[in-house]
Amino acid sequence: MNVTSEQFLADPSAQGPGDAVLERTFTLGDIPGILWTPASASASAPVPLILLGHPPLGLAAMYPRLVDRARHAAAAGFATATIELPGSGDRPRLPDLDRARAELRRTLGAGEPVGAGLVDALVLPLVDRAVPEWQAALDALLALPGIGGPAGYSGGVISIGVRLARTEPRVAAAGLFAGSFVPRTIFEEARQVTVPLHVLLQWDDEGGHRQAGLDLFDAFGSEEKSLHAHMGGHTGVPRYAGAGAVEFFTRHLHRVAP
């Protein structure tokens, strides 16, 4: 892991430098990423880590929303980190995924139903590539002074979150956003997920993901899972929903962190 820059992001409403957030950009091989930690974090008092998922729109486009989430998490005593998804930003394009996305645009434009084969082509190659990269990022991040485990995963492509929650033992809790297409095999994987879950669902999602989100929530094998549905479209998640997610991670990660 190579740190390429660092800066303090002071909160204008803060009363002192202890309330600032340290932002570090890094590369992990050829994968760009960003790490945010409370300025007060230290090796003697490590803070839990939350991985911030995001849609495949590129870190530059997602940065304002990611840094806002990171600030809220830091105020609650969490480090947060994210990485660029495969085929996004300045990373090499993935022709198969690009073709699948073009076909999705054509299908939606023509008013045709999105078939299971297209959903698989859109999502599964991304999941297969992204999850090992998130795990490699966990290896590097949890080795840093001031950061402790286990970790949480929050937001982003829900299928990536399901795969991580099922396969990565260091992910102790997950906050998921039910707002994307879900392949059939991910439903089967969901039955094997047992970590606590906090699931957000936009009731009027333009992509028509409501029933898929409800079905996926029902499939999860976790004993503790909660569904938080809000009125509005895909990008209409109310700001206060973030506070509920932070409270969820506070209960589960602060409790188990060293």
PDB file of C-alpha atoms in Angstrom:
ATOM      1  CA  MET A   1       0.000   0.000   0.000  1.00  0.00           C
ATOM      2  CA  ASN A   2       1.492   3.302  -1.129  1.00  0.00           C
ATOM      3  CA  VAL A   3       0.176   6.546   0.389  1.00  0.00           C
ATOM      4  CA  THR A   4       0.229   9.208  -2.323  1.00  0.00           C
ATOM      5  CA  SER A   5      -1.129  12.247  -0.450  1.00  0.00           C
ATOM      6  CA  GLU A   6      -2.608  13.300   2.860  1.00  0.00           C
ATOM      7  CA  GLN A   7      -4.493  16.290   4.174  1.00  0.00           C
ATOM      8  CA  PHE A   8      -6.643  17.283   7.133  1.00  0.00           C
ATOM      9  CA  LEU A   9     -10.285  18.019   6.383  1.00  0.00           C
ATOM     10  CA  ALA A  10     -11.268  20.337   9.226  1.00  0.00           C
ATOM     11  CA  ASP A  11     -14.947  20.568  10.093  1.00  0.00           C
ATOM     12  CA  PRO A  12     -15.930  24.263   9.950  1.00  0.00           C
ATOM     13  CA  SER A  13     -18.207  23.714  12.965  1.00  0.00           C
ATOM     14  CA  ALA A  14     -15.509  21.986  15.024  1.00  0.00           C
ATOM     15  CA  GLN A  15     -14.047  23.639  18.108  1.00  0.00           C
ATOM     16  CA  GLY A  16     -10.492  22.354  17.714  1.00  0.00           C
ATOM     17  CA  PRO A  17      -8.079  20.346  15.555  1.00  0.00           C
ATOM     18  CA  GLY A  18      -9.009  17.128  17.363  1.00  0.00           C
ATOM     19  CA  ASP A  19     -12.259  17.119  15.395  1.00  0.00           C
ATOM     20  CA  ALA A  20     -10.527  17.085  12.028  1.00  0.00           C
ATOM     21  CA  VAL A  21     -10.457  14.121   9.647  1.00  0.00           C
ATOM     22  CA  LEU A  22      -7.219  12.901   8.091  1.00  0.00           C
ATOM     23  CA  GLU A  23      -7.685  11.975   4.414  1.00  0.00           C
ATOM     24  CA  ARG A  24      -5.048   9.836   2.738  1.00  0.00           C
ATOM     25  CA  THR A  25      -5.121   8.774  -0.900  1.00  0.00           C
ATOM     26  CA  PHE A  26      -3.305   5.558  -1.686  1.00  0.00           C
ATOM     27  CA  THR A  27      -2.665   2.955  -4.321  1.00  0.00           C
ATOM     28  CA  LEU A  28      -2.793  -0.774  -3.797  1.00  0.00           C
ATOM     29  CA  GLY A  29      -0.935  -2.072  -6.820  1.00  0.00           C
ATOM     30  CA  ASP A  30      -2.809  -0.303  -9.607  1.00  0.00           C
ATOM     31  CA  ILE A  31      -5.964   0.265  -7.533  1.00  0.00           C
ATOM     32  CA  PRO A  32      -6.564   3.825  -6.264  1.00  0.00           C
ATOM     33  CA  GLY A  33      -8.228   4.317  -2.898  1.00  0.00           C
ATOM     34  CA  ILE A  34      -8.950   6.817  -0.130  1.00  0.00           C
ATOM     35  CA  LEU A  35      -8.684   6.371   3.644  1.00  0.00           C
ATOM     36  CA  TRP A  36     -10.288   8.705   6.189  1.00  0.00           C
ATOM     37  CA  THR A  37      -9.472   8.512   9.895  1.00  0.00           C
ATOM     38  CA  PRO A  38     -10.392  10.654  12.899  1.00  0.00           C
ATOM     39  CA  ALA A  39      -7.454  12.870  13.746  1.00  0.00           C
ATOM     40  CA  SER A  40      -7.528  11.400  17.255  1.00  0.00           C
ATOM     41  CA  ALA A  41      -6.950   7.815  16.053  1.00  0.00           C
ATOM     42  CA  SER A  42      -3.711   6.254  17.332  1.00  0.00           C
ATOM     43  CA  ALA A  43      -1.987   2.914  17.584  1.00  0.00           C
ATOM     44  CA  SER A  44      -2.774   2.812  21.305  1.00  0.00           C
ATOM     45  CA  ALA A  45      -6.506   3.382  20.670  1.00  0.00           C
ATOM     46  CA  PRO A  46      -7.343   1.897  17.250  1.00  0.00           C
ATOM     47  CA  VAL A  47     -10.702   2.717  15.673  1.00  0.00           C
ATOM     48  CA  PRO A  48     -12.958   0.303  13.786  1.00  0.00           C
ATOM     49  CA  LEU A  49     -13.004   0.388   9.974  1.00  0.00           C
ATOM     50  CA  ILE A  50     -15.968   0.729   7.618  1.00  0.00           C
ATOM     51  CA  LEU A  51     -15.486   0.009   3.911  1.00  0.00           C
ATOM     52  CA  LEU A  52     -17.500   2.511   1.860  1.00  0.00           C
ATOM     53  CA  GLY A  53     -19.021   0.899  -1.205  1.00  0.00           C
ATOM     54  CA  HIS A  54     -20.259   2.951  -4.152  1.00  0.00           C
ATOM     55  CA  PRO A  55     -21.703   2.472  -7.647  1.00  0.00           C
ATOM     56  CA  PRO A  56     -19.303   2.063 -10.607  1.00  0.00           C
ATOM     57  CA  LEU A  57     -19.308   5.760 -11.503  1.00  0.00           C
ATOM     58  CA  GLY A  58     -15.697   6.500 -10.522  1.00  0.00           C
ATOM     59  CA  LEU A  59     -14.219   7.852  -7.293  1.00  0.00           C
ATOM     60  CA  ALA A  60     -13.952  11.382  -8.685  1.00  0.00           C
ATOM     61  CA  ALA A  61     -17.697  11.528  -9.370  1.00  0.00           C
ATOM     62  CA  MET A  62     -18.577   9.888  -6.054  1.00  0.00           C
ATOM     63  CA  TYR A  63     -16.110  11.851  -3.904  1.00  0.00           C
ATOM     64  CA  PRO A  64     -18.543  14.480  -2.503  1.00  0.00           C
ATOM     65  CA  ARG A  65     -20.929  11.807  -1.233  1.00  0.00           C
ATOM     66  CA  LEU A  66     -18.128   9.560   0.009  1.00  0.00           C
ATOM     67  CA  VAL A  67     -16.376  12.305   1.972  1.00  0.00           C
ATOM     68  CA  ASP A  68     -19.686  13.313   3.553  1.00  0.00           C
ATOM     69  CA  ARG A  69     -20.231   9.725   4.709  1.00  0.00           C
ATOM     70  CA  ALA A  70     -16.627   9.591   5.934  1.00  0.00           C
ATOM     71  CA  ARG A  71     -17.046  12.762   8.017  1.00  0.00           C
ATOM     72  CA  HIS A  72     -20.147  11.403   9.745  1.00  0.00           C
ATOM     73  CA  ALA A  73     -18.419   8.102  10.439  1.00  0.00           C
ATOM     74  CA  ALA A  74     -15.301   9.827  11.802  1.00  0.00           C
ATOM     75  CA  ALA A  75     -17.436  11.861  14.203  1.00  0.00           C
ATOM     76  CA  ALA A  76     -18.693   8.533  15.600  1.00  0.00           C
ATOM     77  CA  GLY A  77     -15.156   7.167  15.956  1.00  0.00           C
ATOM     78  CA  PHE A  78     -14.735   5.167  12.737  1.00  0.00           C
ATOM     79  CA  ALA A  79     -12.103   5.020  10.040  1.00  0.00           C
ATOM     80  CA  THR A  80     -13.525   4.634   6.545  1.00  0.00           C
ATOM     81  CA  ALA A  81     -11.952   3.629   3.251  1.00  0.00           C
ATOM     82  CA  THR A  82     -12.908   3.033  -0.340  1.00  0.00           C
ATOM     83  CA  ILE A  83     -11.274   1.818  -3.530  1.00  0.00           C
ATOM     84  CA  GLU A  84     -11.909   2.376  -7.223  1.00  0.00           C
ATOM     85  CA  LEU A  85     -14.027  -0.417  -8.687  1.00  0.00           C
ATOM     86  CA  PRO A  86     -12.746  -2.520 -11.596  1.00  0.00           C
ATOM     87  CA  GLY A  87     -13.355  -0.817 -14.942  1.00  0.00           C
ATOM     88  CA  SER A  88     -14.147   2.566 -13.330  1.00  0.00           C
ATOM     89  CA  GLY A  89     -12.346   5.903 -13.137  1.00  0.00           C
ATOM     90  CA  ASP A  90      -8.894   5.743 -14.686  1.00  0.00           C
ATOM     91  CA  ARG A  91      -8.656   1.967 -14.378  1.00  0.00           C
ATOM     92  CA  PRO A  92      -8.610  -0.093 -17.593  1.00  0.00           C
ATOM     93  CA  ARG A  93     -12.008  -0.600 -19.143  1.00  0.00           C
ATOM     94  CA  LEU A  94     -13.652  -4.024 -19.020  1.00  0.00           C
ATOM     95  CA  PRO A  95     -15.116  -4.573 -22.507  1.00  0.00           C
ATOM     96  CA  ASP A  96     -17.584  -7.290 -21.428  1.00  0.00           C
ATOM     97  CA  LEU A  97     -19.037  -5.032 -18.743  1.00  0.00           C
ATOM     98  CA  ASP A  98     -19.182  -2.079 -21.110  1.00  0.00           C
ATOM     99  CA  ARG A  99     -21.100  -4.179 -23.643  1.00  0.00           C
ATOM    100  CA  ALA A 100     -23.526  -5.357 -20.952  1.00  0.00           C
ATOM    101  CA  ARG A 101     -24.128  -1.766 -19.822  1.00  0.00           C
ATOM    102  CA  ALA A 102     -24.740  -0.676 -23.404  1.00  0.00           C
ATOM    103  CA  GLU A 103     -27.254  -3.500 -23.791  1.00  0.00           C
ATOM    104  CA  LEU A 104     -28.961  -2.431 -20.561  1.00  0.00           C
ATOM    105  CA  ARG A 105     -29.325   1.120 -21.876  1.00  0.00           C
ATOM    106  CA  ARG A 106     -30.759  -0.200 -25.141  1.00  0.00           C
ATOM    107  CA  THR A 107     -33.155  -2.530 -23.290  1.00  0.00           C
ATOM    108  CA  LEU A 108     -34.430   0.152 -20.944  1.00  0.00           C
ATOM    109  CA  GLY A 109     -34.715   2.649 -23.784  1.00  0.00           C
ATOM    110  CA  ALA A 110     -36.845   0.205 -25.741  1.00  0.00           C
ATOM    111  CA  GLY A 111     -39.054  -0.471 -22.725  1.00  0.00           C
ATOM    112  CA  GLU A 112     -38.123  -4.142 -22.737  1.00  0.00           C
ATOM    113  CA  PRO A 113     -37.778  -6.303 -19.600  1.00  0.00           C
ATOM    114  CA  VAL A 114     -34.263  -6.839 -18.250  1.00  0.00           C
ATOM    115  CA  GLY A 115     -33.660 -10.584 -18.439  1.00  0.00           C
ATOM    116  CA  ALA A 116     -31.760 -12.735 -15.984  1.00  0.00           C
ATOM    117  CA  GLY A 117     -28.923 -13.311 -18.463  1.00  0.00           C
ATOM    118  CA  LEU A 118     -28.321  -9.585 -18.848  1.00  0.00           C
ATOM    119  CA  VAL A 119     -28.387  -9.086 -15.068  1.00  0.00           C
ATOM    120  CA  ASP A 120     -25.764 -11.815 -14.682  1.00  0.00           C
ATOM    121  CA  ALA A 121     -23.566 -10.196 -17.349  1.00  0.00           C
ATOM    122  CA  LEU A 122     -23.924  -6.776 -15.690  1.00  0.00           C
ATOM    123  CA  VAL A 123     -23.201  -7.782 -12.126  1.00  0.00           C
ATOM    124  CA  LEU A 124     -21.348 -11.069 -11.697  1.00  0.00           C
ATOM    125  CA  PRO A 125     -18.083 -10.134 -13.495  1.00  0.00           C
ATOM    126  CA  LEU A 126     -17.900  -6.989 -11.364  1.00  0.00           C
ATOM    127  CA  VAL A 127     -18.512  -8.951  -8.149  1.00  0.00           C
ATOM    128  CA  ASP A 128     -15.954 -11.607  -9.079  1.00  0.00           C
ATOM    129  CA  ARG A 129     -13.275  -8.949  -9.654  1.00  0.00           C
ATOM    130  CA  ALA A 130     -14.168  -6.450  -6.936  1.00  0.00           C
ATOM    131  CA  VAL A 131     -14.506  -8.712  -3.889  1.00  0.00           C
ATOM    132  CA  PRO A 132     -10.891 -10.007  -3.930  1.00  0.00           C
ATOM    133  CA  GLU A 133      -9.743  -6.402  -4.299  1.00  0.00           C
ATOM    134  CA  TRP A 134     -11.765  -5.326  -1.264  1.00  0.00           C
ATOM    135  CA  GLN A 135     -10.220  -8.228   0.649  1.00  0.00           C
ATOM    136  CA  ALA A 136      -6.715  -7.154  -0.381  1.00  0.00           C
ATOM    137  CA  ALA A 137      -7.563  -3.624   0.757  1.00  0.00           C
ATOM    138  CA  LEU A 138      -8.675  -5.028   4.115  1.00  0.00           C
ATOM    139  CA  ASP A 139      -5.324  -6.800   4.457  1.00  0.00           C
ATOM    140  CA  ALA A 140      -3.469  -3.527   3.954  1.00  0.00           C
ATOM    141  CA  LEU A 141      -5.775  -1.246   5.933  1.00  0.00           C
ATOM    142  CA  LEU A 142      -6.064  -3.420   9.028  1.00  0.00           C
ATOM    143  CA  ALA A 143      -2.256  -3.575   9.193  1.00  0.00           C
ATOM    144  CA  LEU A 144      -2.040   0.215   9.656  1.00  0.00           C
ATOM    145  CA  PRO A 145      -1.472   1.745  13.105  1.00  0.00           C
ATOM    146  CA  GLY A 146      -4.646   3.274  14.498  1.00  0.00           C
ATOM    147  CA  ILE A 147      -7.081   0.970  12.677  1.00  0.00           C
ATOM    148  CA  GLY A 148      -8.602  -2.129  14.276  1.00  0.00           C
ATOM    149  CA  GLY A 149     -10.896  -4.913  13.157  1.00  0.00           C
ATOM    150  CA  PRO A 150     -13.287  -6.495  12.531  1.00  0.00           C
ATOM    151  CA  ALA A 151     -14.700  -4.242   9.833  1.00  0.00           C
ATOM    152  CA  GLY A 152     -18.014  -3.217   8.355  1.00  0.00           C
ATOM    153  CA  TYR A 153     -19.141  -2.763   4.754  1.00  0.00           C
ATOM    154  CA  SER A 154     -21.547   0.013   3.815  1.00  0.00           C
ATOM    155  CA  GLY A 155     -23.460   0.828   0.635  1.00  0.00           C
ATOM    156  CA  GLY A 156     -22.460   0.387  -2.981  1.00  0.00           C
ATOM    157  CA  VAL A 157     -23.440  -2.433  -5.324  1.00  0.00           C
ATOM    158  CA  ILE A 158     -25.492  -4.725  -3.100  1.00  0.00           C
ATOM    159  CA  SER A 159     -24.227  -7.910  -4.754  1.00  0.00           C
ATOM    160  CA  ILE A 160     -20.651  -6.974  -3.799  1.00  0.00           C
ATOM    161  CA  GLY A 161     -21.810  -6.466  -0.224  1.00  0.00           C
ATOM    162  CA  VAL A 162     -23.568  -9.833  -0.168  1.00  0.00           C
ATOM    163  CA  ARG A 163     -20.487 -11.659  -1.463  1.00  0.00           C
ATOM    164  CA  LEU A 164     -18.211  -9.903   1.050  1.00  0.00           C
ATOM    165  CA  ALA A 165     -20.576 -10.564   3.948  1.00  0.00           C
ATOM    166  CA  ARG A 166     -20.720 -14.238   2.990  1.00  0.00           C
ATOM    167  CA  THR A 167     -17.028 -14.889   2.337  1.00  0.00           C
ATOM    168  CA  GLU A 168     -15.009 -12.420   4.416  1.00  0.00           C
ATOM    169  CA  PRO A 169     -14.896 -13.274   8.163  1.00  0.00           C
ATOM    170  CA  ARG A 170     -13.453  -9.856   9.041  1.00  0.00           C
ATOM    171  CA  VAL A 171     -16.681  -8.172   7.907  1.00  0.00           C
ATOM    172  CA  ALA A 172     -18.737  -8.282  11.102  1.00  0.00           C
ATOM    173  CA  ALA A 173     -21.705  -6.148   9.970  1.00  0.00           C
ATOM    174  CA  ALA A 174     -23.021  -4.750   6.692  1.00  0.00           C
ATOM    175  CA  GLY A 175     -25.181  -1.826   5.689  1.00  0.00           C
ATOM    176  CA  LEU A 176     -26.612  -2.513   2.230  1.00  0.00           C
ATOM    177  CA  PHE A 177     -28.549  -0.436  -0.317  1.00  0.00           C
ATOM    178  CA  ALA A 178     -31.164  -2.447  -2.191  1.00  0.00           C
ATOM    179  CA  GLY A 179     -31.076  -0.372  -5.342  1.00  0.00           C
ATOM    180  CA  SER A 180     -29.500  -2.431  -8.096  1.00  0.00           C
ATOM    181  CA  PHE A 181     -30.072  -5.526 -10.200  1.00  0.00           C
ATOM    182  CA  VAL A 182     -29.429  -8.784  -8.319  1.00  0.00           C
ATOM    183  CA  PRO A 183     -28.410 -12.020 -10.085  1.00  0.00           C
ATOM    184  CA  ARG A 184     -30.129 -15.267  -9.139  1.00  0.00           C
ATOM    185  CA  THR A 185     -26.940 -16.732  -7.680  1.00  0.00           C
ATOM    186  CA  ILE A 186     -26.634 -13.784  -5.277  1.00  0.00           C
ATOM    187  CA  PHE A 187     -30.011 -14.717  -3.791  1.00  0.00           C
ATOM    188  CA  GLU A 188     -28.579 -18.139  -3.003  1.00  0.00           C
ATOM    189  CA  GLU A 189     -25.477 -16.577  -1.466  1.00  0.00           C
ATOM    190  CA  ALA A 190     -27.698 -14.316   0.654  1.00  0.00           C
ATOM    191  CA  ARG A 191     -29.115 -17.359   2.424  1.00  0.00           C
ATOM    192  CA  GLN A 192     -25.613 -18.033   3.762  1.00  0.00           C
ATOM    193  CA  VAL A 193     -25.091 -14.509   5.126  1.00  0.00           C
ATOM    194  CA  THR A 194     -25.267 -14.488   8.933  1.00  0.00           C
ATOM    195  CA  VAL A 195     -23.769 -11.120  10.003  1.00  0.00           C
ATOM    196  CA  PRO A 196     -26.073  -8.334  11.267  1.00  0.00           C
ATOM    197  CA  LEU A 197     -27.579  -6.320   8.403  1.00  0.00           C
ATOM    198  CA  HIS A 198     -28.994  -2.820   7.993  1.00  0.00           C
ATOM    199  CA  VAL A 199     -30.746  -2.607   4.602  1.00  0.00           C
ATOM    200  CA  LEU A 200     -31.954   0.597   2.920  1.00  0.00           C
ATOM    201  CA  LEU A 201     -34.668   0.522   0.248  1.00  0.00           C
ATOM    202  CA  GLN A 202     -36.075   3.395  -1.817  1.00  0.00           C
ATOM    203  CA  TRP A 203     -39.763   2.595  -2.291  1.00  0.00           C
ATOM    204  CA  ASP A 204     -40.118   4.432  -5.608  1.00  0.00           C
ATOM    205  CA  ASP A 205     -36.778   3.427  -7.183  1.00  0.00           C
ATOM    206  CA  GLU A 206     -36.972   4.206 -10.899  1.00  0.00           C
ATOM    207  CA  GLY A 207     -35.197   0.948 -11.698  1.00  0.00           C
ATOM    208  CA  GLY A 208     -38.104  -1.048 -10.301  1.00  0.00           C
ATOM    209  CA  HIS A 209     -35.902  -2.711  -7.675  1.00  0.00           C
ATOM    210  CA  ARG A 210     -38.491  -2.702  -4.875  1.00  0.00           C
ATOM    211  CA  GLN A 211     -39.630  -6.322  -5.121  1.00  0.00           C
ATOM    212  CA  ALA A 212     -36.116  -7.615  -5.727  1.00  0.00           C
ATOM    213  CA  GLY A 213     -34.976  -5.731  -2.631  1.00  0.00           C
ATOM    214  CA  LEU A 214     -37.788  -7.200  -0.547  1.00  0.00           C
ATOM    215  CA  ASP A 215     -37.098 -10.702  -1.844  1.00  0.00           C
ATOM    216  CA  LEU A 216     -33.379 -10.363  -1.153  1.00  0.00           C
ATOM    217  CA  PHE A 217     -34.043  -9.111   2.374  1.00  0.00           C
ATOM    218  CA  ASP A 218     -36.258 -12.114   2.975  1.00  0.00           C
ATOM    219  CA  ALA A 219     -33.524 -14.438   1.682  1.00  0.00           C
ATOM    220  CA  PHE A 220     -30.809 -13.248   4.074  1.00  0.00           C
ATOM    221  CA  GLY A 221     -29.946 -15.838   6.700  1.00  0.00           C
ATOM    222  CA  SER A 222     -28.965 -13.301   9.366  1.00  0.00           C
ATOM    223  CA  GLU A 223     -30.734 -13.522  12.701  1.00  0.00           C
ATOM    224  CA  GLU A 224     -30.452  -9.741  13.053  1.00  0.00           C
ATOM    225  CA  LYS A 225     -31.549  -7.832   9.979  1.00  0.00           C
ATOM    226  CA  SER A 226     -33.558  -4.654   9.620  1.00  0.00           C
ATOM    227  CA  LEU A 227     -35.156  -3.083   6.550  1.00  0.00           C
ATOM    228  CA  HIS A 228     -35.462   0.700   6.314  1.00  0.00           C
ATOM    229  CA  ALA A 229     -37.735   1.800   3.455  1.00  0.00           C
ATOM    230  CA  HIS A 230     -38.111   5.451   2.454  1.00  0.00           C
ATOM    231  CA  MET A 231     -40.376   7.095  -0.069  1.00  0.00           C
ATOM    232  CA  GLY A 232     -38.674   8.547  -3.136  1.00  0.00           C
ATOM    233  CA  GLY A 233     -36.505   7.586  -6.072  1.00  0.00           C
ATOM    234  CA  HIS A 234     -33.084   5.984  -6.291  1.00  0.00           C
ATOM    235  CA  THR A 235     -31.134   9.111  -5.326  1.00  0.00           C
ATOM    236  CA  GLY A 236     -33.705  10.339  -2.797  1.00  0.00           C
ATOM    237  CA  VAL A 237     -32.301   8.640   0.304  1.00  0.00           C
ATOM    238  CA  PRO A 238     -33.009  11.094   3.147  1.00  0.00           C
ATOM    239  CA  ARG A 239     -29.983  12.578   4.860  1.00  0.00           C
ATOM    240  CA  TYR A 240     -31.081  11.304   8.259  1.00  0.00           C
ATOM    241  CA  ALA A 241     -30.795   7.713   7.013  1.00  0.00           C
ATOM    242  CA  GLY A 242     -27.026   8.069   7.404  1.00  0.00           C
ATOM    243  CA  ALA A 243     -27.409   8.564  11.143  1.00  0.00           C
ATOM    244  CA  GLY A 244     -29.256   5.269  11.413  1.00  0.00           C
ATOM    245  CA  ALA A 245     -26.470   3.472   9.577  1.00  0.00           C
ATOM    246  CA  VAL A 246     -23.794   4.986  11.840  1.00  0.00           C
ATOM    247  CA  GLU A 247     -25.781   3.947  14.918  1.00  0.00           C
ATOM    248  CA  PHE A 248     -25.991   0.402  13.520  1.00  0.00           C
ATOM    249  CA  PHE A 249     -22.223   0.194  13.062  1.00  0.00           C
ATOM    250  CA  THR A 250     -21.644   1.763  16.480  1.00  0.00           C
ATOM    251  CA  ARG A 251     -23.583  -1.056  18.103  1.00  0.00           C
ATOM    252  CA  HIS A 252     -21.789  -3.801  16.223  1.00  0.00           C
ATOM    253  CA  LEU A 253     -18.248  -2.624  15.536  1.00  0.00           C
ATOM    254  CA  HIS A 254     -17.407  -0.597  18.631  1.00  0.00           C
ATOM    255  CA  ARG A 255     -18.657  -3.524  20.689  1.00  0.00           C
ATOM    256  CA  VAL A 256     -16.285  -6.041  19.086  1.00  0.00           C
ATOM    257  CA  ALA A 257     -13.280  -3.845  18.307  1.00  0.00           C
ATOM    258  CA  PRO A 258     -10.204  -4.384  20.518  1.00  0.00           C
TER     259      PRO A 258
END
